[in-house]
């Protein structure tokens, strides 16, 4: 039995589906089991990462589980898992742990990684770069104004599809050889924000204007819905380039999805 926490998230939904399709027994946790939709045969239970004690029943009979580095008390969650006899954990961390370890996100990611290393469980850490699904933040401005207002990244970003993170997690959870390993994950290409907006426009079949914001304009907008530390990390212009590791192909046997492939599969959300 594999437990997927945060099962209604961008990665979790895909991971539940991948494991189920592979014939693996899956248990999914969500704060609202009654409102969740999963394939027939998936066991759905209540669980809240902010309340590790709520996961006691969820861990019963589980051999391995999937965990996001935030939210929640990671050390306490891991302790509950070990108490229940769980043997393996796959943690989603962040590549900023490598490229900007002193940043808000990077330092937090390293703390989560330390917790899994100290847990006594077999562990694997996945370090993804920026998600393709971050483009969902542009839905309202595209549908209402036909535009995207954002801070530009001149060097571009190797955005990774959450479905690819899930595919790697599914392999790691069901195969041997990944214990005590860290896997870096990116998409197959570097794209600026303007290039991603252009892809969305092409897939929508109508113009979408990209309006570049200054750093301060972007900071004011982002602080309305993000913690200050995360905002500063997202606006940072310095930090190591993670390159284009071929992890997705190496572990899953197929190439990482492009931003266009992700956009084509989700274009209905953009109206």
C-alpha atoms as an extended CHARMM CRD file, in Angstrom:
* protein
*
       271  EXT
         1         1  UNK       CA              0.0000000000        0.0000000000        0.0000000000  PROA      1               0.0000000000
         2         2  UNK       CA              1.3350000000        3.4300000000       -1.0290000000  PROA      2               0.0000000000
         3         3  UNK       CA              0.0520000000        6.5380000000        0.7350000000  PROA      3               0.0000000000
         4         4  UNK       CA             -0.1680000000        9.7780000000       -1.2400000000  PROA      4               0.0000000000
         5         5  UNK       CA             -0.5190000000       12.8460000000        0.9570000000  PROA      5               0.0000000000
         6         6  UNK       CA             -1.5980000000       16.1760000000       -0.5740000000  PROA      6               0.0000000000
         7         7  UNK       CA             -3.4650000000       13.9240000000       -2.9940000000  PROA      7               0.0000000000
         8         8  UNK       CA             -5.5910000000       16.6830000000       -4.5340000000  PROA      8               0.0000000000
         9         9  UNK       CA             -2.5850000000       18.8430000000       -5.4340000000  PROA      9               0.0000000000
        10        10  UNK       CA             -1.0110000000       19.2370000000       -8.8680000000  PROA      10              0.0000000000
        11        11  UNK       CA              1.4650000000       16.4130000000       -8.2320000000  PROA      11              0.0000000000
        12        12  UNK       CA             -0.6700000000       14.2760000000       -5.9410000000  PROA      12              0.0000000000
        13        13  UNK       CA             -3.5830000000       13.8690000000       -8.3550000000  PROA      13              0.0000000000
        14        14  UNK       CA             -1.2660000000       12.6540000000      -11.0960000000  PROA      14              0.0000000000
        15        15  UNK       CA              0.6190000000       10.3470000000       -8.7360000000  PROA      15              0.0000000000
        16        16  UNK       CA             -2.5740000000        8.6900000000       -7.5000000000  PROA      16              0.0000000000
        17        17  UNK       CA             -3.6250000000        8.0710000000      -11.0910000000  PROA      17              0.0000000000
        18        18  UNK       CA             -0.2150000000        6.7260000000      -12.1440000000  PROA      18              0.0000000000
        19        19  UNK       CA             -0.0030000000        4.3020000000       -9.2290000000  PROA      19              0.0000000000
        20        20  UNK       CA             -3.6020000000        3.1520000000       -9.6800000000  PROA      20              0.0000000000
        21        21  UNK       CA             -3.0960000000        2.6170000000      -13.4150000000  PROA      21              0.0000000000
        22        22  UNK       CA             -0.0140000000        0.5220000000      -12.6170000000  PROA      22              0.0000000000
        23        23  UNK       CA             -2.0870000000       -1.7360000000      -10.3690000000  PROA      23              0.0000000000
        24        24  UNK       CA             -0.5710000000       -0.4910000000       -7.1180000000  PROA      24              0.0000000000
        25        25  UNK       CA             -2.7510000000       -0.2870000000       -4.0110000000  PROA      25              0.0000000000
        26        26  UNK       CA             -3.1600000000        3.4260000000       -3.2820000000  PROA      26              0.0000000000
        27        27  UNK       CA             -4.4670000000        5.3260000000       -0.2960000000  PROA      27              0.0000000000
        28        28  UNK       CA             -5.0080000000        9.0830000000       -0.7510000000  PROA      28              0.0000000000
        29        29  UNK       CA             -5.2720000000       11.6450000000        2.0250000000  PROA      29              0.0000000000
        30        30  UNK       CA             -7.1430000000       14.9030000000        1.7900000000  PROA      30              0.0000000000
        31        31  UNK       CA             -8.7280000000       17.2820000000        4.2420000000  PROA      31              0.0000000000
        32        32  UNK       CA            -12.1020000000       16.7590000000        2.5660000000  PROA      32              0.0000000000
        33        33  UNK       CA            -12.5130000000       13.1170000000        1.4570000000  PROA      33              0.0000000000
        34        34  UNK       CA            -16.1250000000       13.7150000000        0.4750000000  PROA      34              0.0000000000
        35        35  UNK       CA            -15.2000000000       16.3860000000       -2.0330000000  PROA      35              0.0000000000
        36        36  UNK       CA            -12.3230000000       14.5070000000       -3.6920000000  PROA      36              0.0000000000
        37        37  UNK       CA            -12.5920000000       12.5920000000       -6.9530000000  PROA      37              0.0000000000
        38        38  UNK       CA            -10.2390000000        9.6820000000       -7.5590000000  PROA      38              0.0000000000
        39        39  UNK       CA            -10.3350000000        6.5380000000       -9.7120000000  PROA      39              0.0000000000
        40        40  UNK       CA            -12.4590000000        3.6550000000       -8.4540000000  PROA      40              0.0000000000
        41        41  UNK       CA            -10.4290000000        1.4650000000       -6.1510000000  PROA      41              0.0000000000
        42        42  UNK       CA             -8.4080000000        4.2660000000       -4.5720000000  PROA      42              0.0000000000
        43        43  UNK       CA             -8.9190000000        4.3700000000       -0.8100000000  PROA      43              0.0000000000
        44        44  UNK       CA             -9.5590000000        7.9430000000        0.3460000000  PROA      44              0.0000000000
        45        45  UNK       CA             -9.0440000000        8.9400000000        3.9740000000  PROA      45              0.0000000000
        46        46  UNK       CA             -9.0210000000       12.1570000000        5.9330000000  PROA      46              0.0000000000
        47        47  UNK       CA             -5.6360000000       13.6120000000        6.7990000000  PROA      47              0.0000000000
        48        48  UNK       CA             -4.1150000000       17.0280000000        7.4140000000  PROA      48              0.0000000000
        49        49  UNK       CA             -0.3610000000       17.6450000000        7.1710000000  PROA      49              0.0000000000
        50        50  UNK       CA             -0.7800000000       20.4810000000        9.6470000000  PROA      50              0.0000000000
        51        51  UNK       CA             -1.9640000000       17.8940000000       12.1930000000  PROA      51              0.0000000000
        52        52  UNK       CA              0.4020000000       14.8890000000       12.1370000000  PROA      52              0.0000000000
        53        53  UNK       CA             -1.7830000000       12.9750000000       14.6040000000  PROA      53              0.0000000000
        54        54  UNK       CA             -4.5610000000       12.9860000000       12.0010000000  PROA      54              0.0000000000
        55        55  UNK       CA             -2.3960000000       10.7170000000        9.8280000000  PROA      55              0.0000000000
        56        56  UNK       CA             -2.1440000000        7.8100000000       12.2670000000  PROA      56              0.0000000000
        57        57  UNK       CA             -4.9150000000        5.8050000000       10.5920000000  PROA      57              0.0000000000
        58        58  UNK       CA             -3.6910000000        6.7830000000        7.1350000000  PROA      58              0.0000000000
        59        59  UNK       CA             -0.2970000000        5.1840000000        7.7990000000  PROA      59              0.0000000000
        60        60  UNK       CA             -1.7380000000        1.8330000000        8.9120000000  PROA      60              0.0000000000
        61        61  UNK       CA             -0.5160000000       -0.9480000000        6.6180000000  PROA      61              0.0000000000
        62        62  UNK       CA              1.4370000000        1.4510000000        4.3870000000  PROA      62              0.0000000000
        63        63  UNK       CA              4.8770000000        0.4950000000        3.0370000000  PROA      63              0.0000000000
        64        64  UNK       CA              5.8320000000        3.8300000000        1.4490000000  PROA      64              0.0000000000
        65        65  UNK       CA              4.4610000000        7.3350000000        1.1650000000  PROA      65              0.0000000000
        66        66  UNK       CA              4.7220000000       10.5750000000       -0.7830000000  PROA      66              0.0000000000
        67        67  UNK       CA              5.2540000000       13.8580000000        1.0210000000  PROA      67              0.0000000000
        68        68  UNK       CA              5.5720000000       17.4900000000        0.0120000000  PROA      68              0.0000000000
        69        69  UNK       CA              8.2260000000       19.4250000000        1.8920000000  PROA      69              0.0000000000
        70        70  UNK       CA              5.5760000000       21.9120000000        2.9800000000  PROA      70              0.0000000000
        71        71  UNK       CA              3.1290000000       22.5220000000        4.5390000000  PROA      71              0.0000000000
        72        72  UNK       CA              3.1680000000       20.6860000000        7.8180000000  PROA      72              0.0000000000
        73        73  UNK       CA              5.5090000000       19.5180000000       10.5530000000  PROA      73              0.0000000000
        74        74  UNK       CA              7.7520000000       17.2320000000        8.4890000000  PROA      74              0.0000000000
        75        75  UNK       CA              9.7110000000       15.7120000000       11.4210000000  PROA      75              0.0000000000
        76        76  UNK       CA              6.4760000000       14.8810000000       13.2880000000  PROA      76              0.0000000000
        77        77  UNK       CA              4.8930000000       13.3880000000       10.1540000000  PROA      77              0.0000000000
        78        78  UNK       CA              7.9580000000       11.2130000000        9.5930000000  PROA      78              0.0000000000
        79        79  UNK       CA              7.8940000000       10.1180000000       13.2320000000  PROA      79              0.0000000000
        80        80  UNK       CA              4.2590000000        9.0250000000       12.8980000000  PROA      80              0.0000000000
        81        81  UNK       CA              5.1540000000        7.1130000000        9.7340000000  PROA      81              0.0000000000
        82        82  UNK       CA              8.0650000000        5.3030000000       11.3930000000  PROA      82              0.0000000000
        83        83  UNK       CA              5.8710000000        4.4130000000       14.3820000000  PROA      83              0.0000000000
        84        84  UNK       CA              3.3690000000        2.8130000000       11.9940000000  PROA      84              0.0000000000
        85        85  UNK       CA              6.0380000000        0.6740000000       10.3330000000  PROA      85              0.0000000000
        86        86  UNK       CA              6.2830000000        2.6360000000        7.0740000000  PROA      86              0.0000000000
        87        87  UNK       CA              9.6030000000        1.8440000000        5.3870000000  PROA      87              0.0000000000
        88        88  UNK       CA             10.0050000000        4.4210000000        2.5980000000  PROA      88              0.0000000000
        89        89  UNK       CA              9.3300000000        8.0980000000        1.9870000000  PROA      89              0.0000000000
        90        90  UNK       CA              9.6310000000       10.1800000000       -1.1810000000  PROA      90              0.0000000000
        91        91  UNK       CA              9.9500000000       13.8630000000       -0.3840000000  PROA      91              0.0000000000
        92        92  UNK       CA              9.3760000000       16.6980000000       -2.8560000000  PROA      92              0.0000000000
        93        93  UNK       CA             11.9130000000       19.3740000000       -1.9930000000  PROA      93              0.0000000000
        94        94  UNK       CA             13.2030000000       22.1570000000       -4.2800000000  PROA      94              0.0000000000
        95        95  UNK       CA             16.1880000000       22.6300000000       -6.5620000000  PROA      95              0.0000000000
        96        96  UNK       CA             16.7860000000       25.8920000000       -4.7110000000  PROA      96              0.0000000000
        97        97  UNK       CA             18.2640000000       23.6720000000       -2.0000000000  PROA      97              0.0000000000
        98        98  UNK       CA             21.1420000000       23.2240000000       -4.4660000000  PROA      98              0.0000000000
        99        99  UNK       CA             21.2460000000       26.4780000000       -6.4220000000  PROA      99              0.0000000000
       100       100  UNK       CA             20.3340000000       28.9530000000       -3.6380000000  PROA      100             0.0000000000
       101       101  UNK       CA             20.6890000000       27.0860000000       -0.3270000000  PROA      101             0.0000000000
       102       102  UNK       CA             20.6300000000       30.2730000000        1.7520000000  PROA      102             0.0000000000
       103       103  UNK       CA             17.3650000000       31.5210000000        0.2560000000  PROA      103             0.0000000000
       104       104  UNK       CA             14.0170000000       31.3120000000        2.0400000000  PROA      104             0.0000000000
       105       105  UNK       CA             12.8190000000       28.3600000000       -0.0520000000  PROA      105             0.0000000000
       106       106  UNK       CA             16.2410000000       26.7560000000       -0.3150000000  PROA      106             0.0000000000
       107       107  UNK       CA             16.9360000000       26.7640000000        3.4090000000  PROA      107             0.0000000000
       108       108  UNK       CA             13.4620000000       25.4440000000        4.1680000000  PROA      108             0.0000000000
       109       109  UNK       CA             13.9340000000       22.6810000000        1.5970000000  PROA      109             0.0000000000
       110       110  UNK       CA             17.2300000000       21.6730000000        3.1720000000  PROA      110             0.0000000000
       111       111  UNK       CA             15.5630000000       21.4660000000        6.5830000000  PROA      111             0.0000000000
       112       112  UNK       CA             12.9570000000       19.0870000000        5.1780000000  PROA      112             0.0000000000
       113       113  UNK       CA             15.6510000000       16.9810000000        3.5300000000  PROA      113             0.0000000000
       114       114  UNK       CA             17.5530000000       16.7380000000        6.8050000000  PROA      114             0.0000000000
       115       115  UNK       CA             14.3760000000       15.5170000000        8.4940000000  PROA      115             0.0000000000
       116       116  UNK       CA             13.9870000000       12.6380000000        6.0370000000  PROA      116             0.0000000000
       117       117  UNK       CA             17.6620000000       11.7040000000        6.3280000000  PROA      117             0.0000000000
       118       118  UNK       CA             17.2820000000       11.5820000000       10.1090000000  PROA      118             0.0000000000
       119       119  UNK       CA             13.9810000000        9.6850000000       10.0320000000  PROA      119             0.0000000000
       120       120  UNK       CA             15.3780000000        6.1610000000        9.8770000000  PROA      120             0.0000000000
       121       121  UNK       CA             13.2660000000        5.4670000000        6.7670000000  PROA      121             0.0000000000
       122       122  UNK       CA             14.5590000000        4.6650000000        3.3210000000  PROA      122             0.0000000000
       123       123  UNK       CA             14.2700000000        8.0090000000        1.5850000000  PROA      123             0.0000000000
       124       124  UNK       CA             14.4340000000        9.6160000000       -1.8220000000  PROA      124             0.0000000000
       125       125  UNK       CA             14.3900000000       13.3620000000       -2.3670000000  PROA      125             0.0000000000
       126       126  UNK       CA             12.9950000000       14.9380000000       -5.5430000000  PROA      126             0.0000000000
       127       127  UNK       CA             14.2510000000       18.4580000000       -6.2340000000  PROA      127             0.0000000000
       128       128  UNK       CA             12.0730000000       20.0420000000       -8.9450000000  PROA      128             0.0000000000
       129       129  UNK       CA             12.5480000000       23.4520000000      -10.5170000000  PROA      129             0.0000000000
       130       130  UNK       CA              9.6950000000       25.8760000000      -11.2450000000  PROA      130             0.0000000000
       131       131  UNK       CA              6.3710000000       24.1930000000      -12.1100000000  PROA      131             0.0000000000
       132       132  UNK       CA              4.6220000000       24.6500000000      -15.4640000000  PROA      132             0.0000000000
       133       133  UNK       CA              1.4020000000       24.9040000000      -13.4320000000  PROA      133             0.0000000000
       134       134  UNK       CA              2.5250000000       28.2460000000      -12.0060000000  PROA      134             0.0000000000
       135       135  UNK       CA              0.9640000000       29.5980000000      -15.2030000000  PROA      135             0.0000000000
       136       136  UNK       CA             -2.4410000000       28.9860000000      -13.5990000000  PROA      136             0.0000000000
       137       137  UNK       CA             -1.8330000000       32.2700000000      -11.7520000000  PROA      137             0.0000000000
       138       138  UNK       CA             -2.3970000000       34.0260000000      -15.0650000000  PROA      138             0.0000000000
       139       139  UNK       CA             -5.8720000000       32.6220000000      -15.6790000000  PROA      139             0.0000000000
       140       140  UNK       CA             -7.8650000000       35.5880000000      -14.4030000000  PROA      140             0.0000000000
       141       141  UNK       CA             -5.8520000000       38.2270000000      -16.2610000000  PROA      141             0.0000000000
       142       142  UNK       CA             -5.9810000000       36.1980000000      -19.4830000000  PROA      142             0.0000000000
       143       143  UNK       CA             -9.7140000000       35.5420000000      -19.2930000000  PROA      143             0.0000000000
       144       144  UNK       CA            -10.6130000000       39.0610000000      -18.1340000000  PROA      144             0.0000000000
       145       145  UNK       CA             -8.0720000000       41.2400000000      -19.9430000000  PROA      145             0.0000000000
       146       146  UNK       CA             -6.3230000000       39.0860000000      -22.5260000000  PROA      146             0.0000000000
       147       147  UNK       CA             -2.9820000000       39.8160000000      -20.9180000000  PROA      147             0.0000000000
       148       148  UNK       CA             -0.3730000000       38.5710000000      -18.4680000000  PROA      148             0.0000000000
       149       149  UNK       CA              1.3530000000       40.9310000000      -16.0430000000  PROA      149             0.0000000000
       150       150  UNK       CA              4.5610000000       39.4300000000      -14.7060000000  PROA      150             0.0000000000
       151       151  UNK       CA              8.1970000000       39.9710000000      -13.8630000000  PROA      151             0.0000000000
       152       152  UNK       CA             10.4500000000       38.6450000000      -16.6200000000  PROA      152             0.0000000000
       153       153  UNK       CA             13.2950000000       36.1810000000      -16.2770000000  PROA      153             0.0000000000
       154       154  UNK       CA             15.6350000000       37.0900000000      -19.1610000000  PROA      154             0.0000000000
       155       155  UNK       CA             17.6000000000       33.8620000000      -18.8290000000  PROA      155             0.0000000000
       156       156  UNK       CA             14.4300000000       31.7710000000      -18.9270000000  PROA      156             0.0000000000
       157       157  UNK       CA             13.3260000000       28.9260000000      -16.6900000000  PROA      157             0.0000000000
       158       158  UNK       CA             13.3520000000       25.1460000000      -17.1360000000  PROA      158             0.0000000000
       159       159  UNK       CA              9.7380000000       24.7390000000      -16.0020000000  PROA      159             0.0000000000
       160       160  UNK       CA              8.7610000000       21.1660000000      -15.1370000000  PROA      160             0.0000000000
       161       161  UNK       CA              5.3480000000       19.5310000000      -15.4970000000  PROA      161             0.0000000000
       162       162  UNK       CA              3.9460000000       18.2940000000      -12.1600000000  PROA      162             0.0000000000
       163       163  UNK       CA              2.8520000000       15.1720000000      -14.0400000000  PROA      163             0.0000000000
       164       164  UNK       CA              6.5220000000       14.4000000000      -14.6950000000  PROA      164             0.0000000000
       165       165  UNK       CA              7.3410000000       14.8490000000      -11.0140000000  PROA      165             0.0000000000
       166       166  UNK       CA              4.5170000000       12.4170000000      -10.2520000000  PROA      166             0.0000000000
       167       167  UNK       CA              5.7930000000        9.9110000000      -12.8230000000  PROA      167             0.0000000000
       168       168  UNK       CA              9.2470000000        9.9640000000      -11.2570000000  PROA      168             0.0000000000
       169       169  UNK       CA              7.7240000000        9.6370000000       -7.7730000000  PROA      169             0.0000000000
       170       170  UNK       CA              5.6690000000        6.6310000000       -8.9040000000  PROA      170             0.0000000000
       171       171  UNK       CA              8.7870000000        4.8980000000      -10.1990000000  PROA      171             0.0000000000
       172       172  UNK       CA             10.7740000000        5.6910000000       -7.0820000000  PROA      172             0.0000000000
       173       173  UNK       CA              7.9970000000        4.4160000000       -4.8020000000  PROA      173             0.0000000000
       174       174  UNK       CA              7.6440000000        1.1130000000       -6.6380000000  PROA      174             0.0000000000
       175       175  UNK       CA             11.2060000000        0.2900000000       -7.7200000000  PROA      175             0.0000000000
       176       176  UNK       CA             14.4090000000       -0.4170000000       -5.8320000000  PROA      176             0.0000000000
       177       177  UNK       CA             17.6550000000        1.4380000000       -6.3730000000  PROA      177             0.0000000000
       178       178  UNK       CA             16.5380000000        4.9480000000       -5.4290000000  PROA      178             0.0000000000
       179       179  UNK       CA             17.1370000000        4.7130000000       -1.7010000000  PROA      179             0.0000000000
       180       180  UNK       CA             19.1830000000        7.5460000000       -0.1840000000  PROA      180             0.0000000000
       181       181  UNK       CA             19.2480000000        9.3600000000       -3.5200000000  PROA      181             0.0000000000
       182       182  UNK       CA             18.5030000000       12.9420000000       -4.5770000000  PROA      182             0.0000000000
       183       183  UNK       CA             16.9840000000       13.4530000000       -8.0290000000  PROA      183             0.0000000000
       184       184  UNK       CA             16.9890000000       16.9040000000       -9.6840000000  PROA      184             0.0000000000
       185       185  UNK       CA             14.0230000000       17.5640000000      -11.9890000000  PROA      185             0.0000000000
       186       186  UNK       CA             13.5160000000       20.1810000000      -14.6940000000  PROA      186             0.0000000000
       187       187  UNK       CA             11.6590000000       20.4810000000      -17.9450000000  PROA      187             0.0000000000
       188       188  UNK       CA             13.4350000000       19.8900000000      -21.2750000000  PROA      188             0.0000000000
       189       189  UNK       CA             13.8360000000       23.5600000000      -22.2860000000  PROA      189             0.0000000000
       190       190  UNK       CA             14.4090000000       27.0650000000      -20.9720000000  PROA      190             0.0000000000
       191       191  UNK       CA             11.5860000000       29.5240000000      -21.6550000000  PROA      191             0.0000000000
       192       192  UNK       CA             11.1080000000       33.1300000000      -20.6230000000  PROA      192             0.0000000000
       193       193  UNK       CA              7.7420000000       34.2740000000      -19.2990000000  PROA      193             0.0000000000
       194       194  UNK       CA              7.0780000000       36.0160000000      -22.6190000000  PROA      194             0.0000000000
       195       195  UNK       CA              7.7180000000       32.7680000000      -24.4950000000  PROA      195             0.0000000000
       196       196  UNK       CA              5.3540000000       30.8410000000      -22.2380000000  PROA      196             0.0000000000
       197       197  UNK       CA              2.6610000000       33.4750000000      -22.7310000000  PROA      197             0.0000000000
       198       198  UNK       CA              3.1700000000       33.2190000000      -26.5040000000  PROA      198             0.0000000000
       199       199  UNK       CA              2.6580000000       29.4470000000      -26.3090000000  PROA      199             0.0000000000
       200       200  UNK       CA             -0.5860000000       29.9320000000      -24.3980000000  PROA      200             0.0000000000
       201       201  UNK       CA             -1.7780000000       32.4550000000      -26.9900000000  PROA      201             0.0000000000
       202       202  UNK       CA             -1.0470000000       30.0180000000      -29.8060000000  PROA      202             0.0000000000
       203       203  UNK       CA             -2.8800000000       27.2030000000      -28.0460000000  PROA      203             0.0000000000
       204       204  UNK       CA             -5.8220000000       29.4780000000      -27.2690000000  PROA      204             0.0000000000
       205       205  UNK       CA             -5.9180000000       30.7500000000      -30.8460000000  PROA      205             0.0000000000
       206       206  UNK       CA             -6.1440000000       34.3840000000      -29.8020000000  PROA      206             0.0000000000
       207       207  UNK       CA             -3.7270000000       37.1650000000      -28.8050000000  PROA      207             0.0000000000
       208       208  UNK       CA             -2.4740000000       37.3570000000      -25.2330000000  PROA      208             0.0000000000
       209       209  UNK       CA             -0.3580000000       40.3910000000      -24.3810000000  PROA      209             0.0000000000
       210       210  UNK       CA              2.6370000000       40.0720000000      -22.0950000000  PROA      210             0.0000000000
       211       211  UNK       CA              3.1050000000       43.1510000000      -19.9140000000  PROA      211             0.0000000000
       212       212  UNK       CA              6.4630000000       43.1430000000      -18.1700000000  PROA      212             0.0000000000
       213       213  UNK       CA              6.4310000000       44.4500000000      -14.6030000000  PROA      213             0.0000000000
       214       214  UNK       CA              9.3310000000       46.0760000000      -12.8490000000  PROA      214             0.0000000000
       215       215  UNK       CA             10.7440000000       44.2630000000       -9.8490000000  PROA      215             0.0000000000
       216       216  UNK       CA              8.9370000000       46.6040000000       -7.4610000000  PROA      216             0.0000000000
       217       217  UNK       CA              5.6250000000       46.3530000000       -9.3330000000  PROA      217             0.0000000000
       218       218  UNK       CA              5.8480000000       42.5710000000       -9.2620000000  PROA      218             0.0000000000
       219       219  UNK       CA              6.8000000000       42.5930000000       -5.5820000000  PROA      219             0.0000000000
       220       220  UNK       CA              3.7230000000       44.6220000000       -4.6290000000  PROA      220             0.0000000000
       221       221  UNK       CA              1.4230000000       42.3180000000       -6.5800000000  PROA      221             0.0000000000
       222       222  UNK       CA              2.9350000000       39.0890000000       -5.2910000000  PROA      222             0.0000000000
       223       223  UNK       CA              2.9570000000       40.1810000000       -1.6620000000  PROA      223             0.0000000000
       224       224  UNK       CA             -0.8350000000       40.2150000000       -1.8340000000  PROA      224             0.0000000000
       225       225  UNK       CA             -0.9180000000       36.4100000000       -1.9130000000  PROA      225             0.0000000000
       226       226  UNK       CA              2.5810000000       35.1220000000       -1.0740000000  PROA      226             0.0000000000
       227       227  UNK       CA              4.8990000000       35.2300000000        1.9490000000  PROA      227             0.0000000000
       228       228  UNK       CA              7.6520000000       37.8170000000        1.6150000000  PROA      228             0.0000000000
       229       229  UNK       CA             10.4330000000       35.2200000000        1.6380000000  PROA      229             0.0000000000
       230       230  UNK       CA              8.9570000000       33.3210000000       -1.3050000000  PROA      230             0.0000000000
       231       231  UNK       CA              8.4000000000       36.5700000000       -3.2130000000  PROA      231             0.0000000000
       232       232  UNK       CA             12.0480000000       37.5780000000       -2.8330000000  PROA      232             0.0000000000
       233       233  UNK       CA             13.2050000000       34.1500000000       -3.9780000000  PROA      233             0.0000000000
       234       234  UNK       CA             11.0220000000       34.3780000000       -7.0690000000  PROA      234             0.0000000000
       235       235  UNK       CA             12.3240000000       37.8440000000       -7.8990000000  PROA      235             0.0000000000
       236       236  UNK       CA             15.9820000000       36.9800000000       -7.3330000000  PROA      236             0.0000000000
       237       237  UNK       CA             18.1970000000       37.4020000000      -10.3840000000  PROA      237             0.0000000000
       238       238  UNK       CA             21.2480000000       35.6120000000       -9.0050000000  PROA      238             0.0000000000
       239       239  UNK       CA             21.6800000000       31.9460000000       -8.2520000000  PROA      239             0.0000000000
       240       240  UNK       CA             22.9930000000       28.8140000000       -9.8610000000  PROA      240             0.0000000000
       241       241  UNK       CA             21.4980000000       27.5050000000      -13.0830000000  PROA      241             0.0000000000
       242       242  UNK       CA             20.2930000000       23.9140000000      -12.5880000000  PROA      242             0.0000000000
       243       243  UNK       CA             20.9270000000       23.0750000000      -16.2220000000  PROA      243             0.0000000000
       244       244  UNK       CA             18.7840000000       20.4740000000      -17.9680000000  PROA      244             0.0000000000
       245       245  UNK       CA             19.2180000000       17.1800000000      -16.1140000000  PROA      245             0.0000000000
       246       246  UNK       CA             17.7130000000       14.2530000000      -17.9950000000  PROA      246             0.0000000000
       247       247  UNK       CA             16.2470000000       12.7200000000      -14.8440000000  PROA      247             0.0000000000
       248       248  UNK       CA             12.7050000000       12.2590000000      -16.1400000000  PROA      248             0.0000000000
       249       249  UNK       CA             13.8520000000       10.2640000000      -19.1770000000  PROA      249             0.0000000000
       250       250  UNK       CA             16.3850000000        8.2800000000      -17.1610000000  PROA      250             0.0000000000
       251       251  UNK       CA             13.8750000000        7.1520000000      -14.5350000000  PROA      251             0.0000000000
       252       252  UNK       CA             10.5980000000        6.9400000000      -16.4800000000  PROA      252             0.0000000000
       253       253  UNK       CA             11.9210000000        6.0030000000      -19.9160000000  PROA      253             0.0000000000
       254       254  UNK       CA             10.3200000000        8.9630000000      -21.6940000000  PROA      254             0.0000000000
       255       255  UNK       CA             11.3630000000       12.6000000000      -22.1320000000  PROA      255             0.0000000000
       256       256  UNK       CA             10.1230000000       15.3760000000      -19.8960000000  PROA      256             0.0000000000
       257       257  UNK       CA              7.0620000000       17.1650000000      -21.2430000000  PROA      257             0.0000000000
       258       258  UNK       CA              7.4550000000       20.5660000000      -22.8480000000  PROA      258             0.0000000000
       259       259  UNK       CA              5.5420000000       23.6260000000      -21.7020000000  PROA      259             0.0000000000
       260       260  UNK       CA              3.4720000000       23.3970000000      -24.8800000000  PROA      260             0.0000000000
       261       261  UNK       CA              2.4420000000       19.8520000000      -24.0400000000  PROA      261             0.0000000000
       262       262  UNK       CA              1.4000000000       20.9670000000      -20.5720000000  PROA      262             0.0000000000
       263       263  UNK       CA             -0.4690000000       23.9950000000      -21.9820000000  PROA      263             0.0000000000
       264       264  UNK       CA             -2.3020000000       21.8880000000      -24.5620000000  PROA      264             0.0000000000
       265       265  UNK       CA             -3.5450000000       19.5670000000      -21.8400000000  PROA      265             0.0000000000
       266       266  UNK       CA             -4.7890000000       22.4020000000      -19.6260000000  PROA      266             0.0000000000
       267       267  UNK       CA             -5.8020000000       25.0820000000      -22.0970000000  PROA      267             0.0000000000
       268       268  UNK       CA             -9.5060000000       24.8240000000      -21.2120000000  PROA      268             0.0000000000
       269       269  UNK       CA             -8.6920000000       26.3970000000      -17.8290000000  PROA      269             0.0000000000
       270       270  UNK       CA             -7.5750000000       29.5860000000      -19.6040000000  PROA      270             0.0000000000
       271       271  UNK       CA            -10.9200000000       30.0800000000      -21.2990000000  PROA      271             0.0000000000
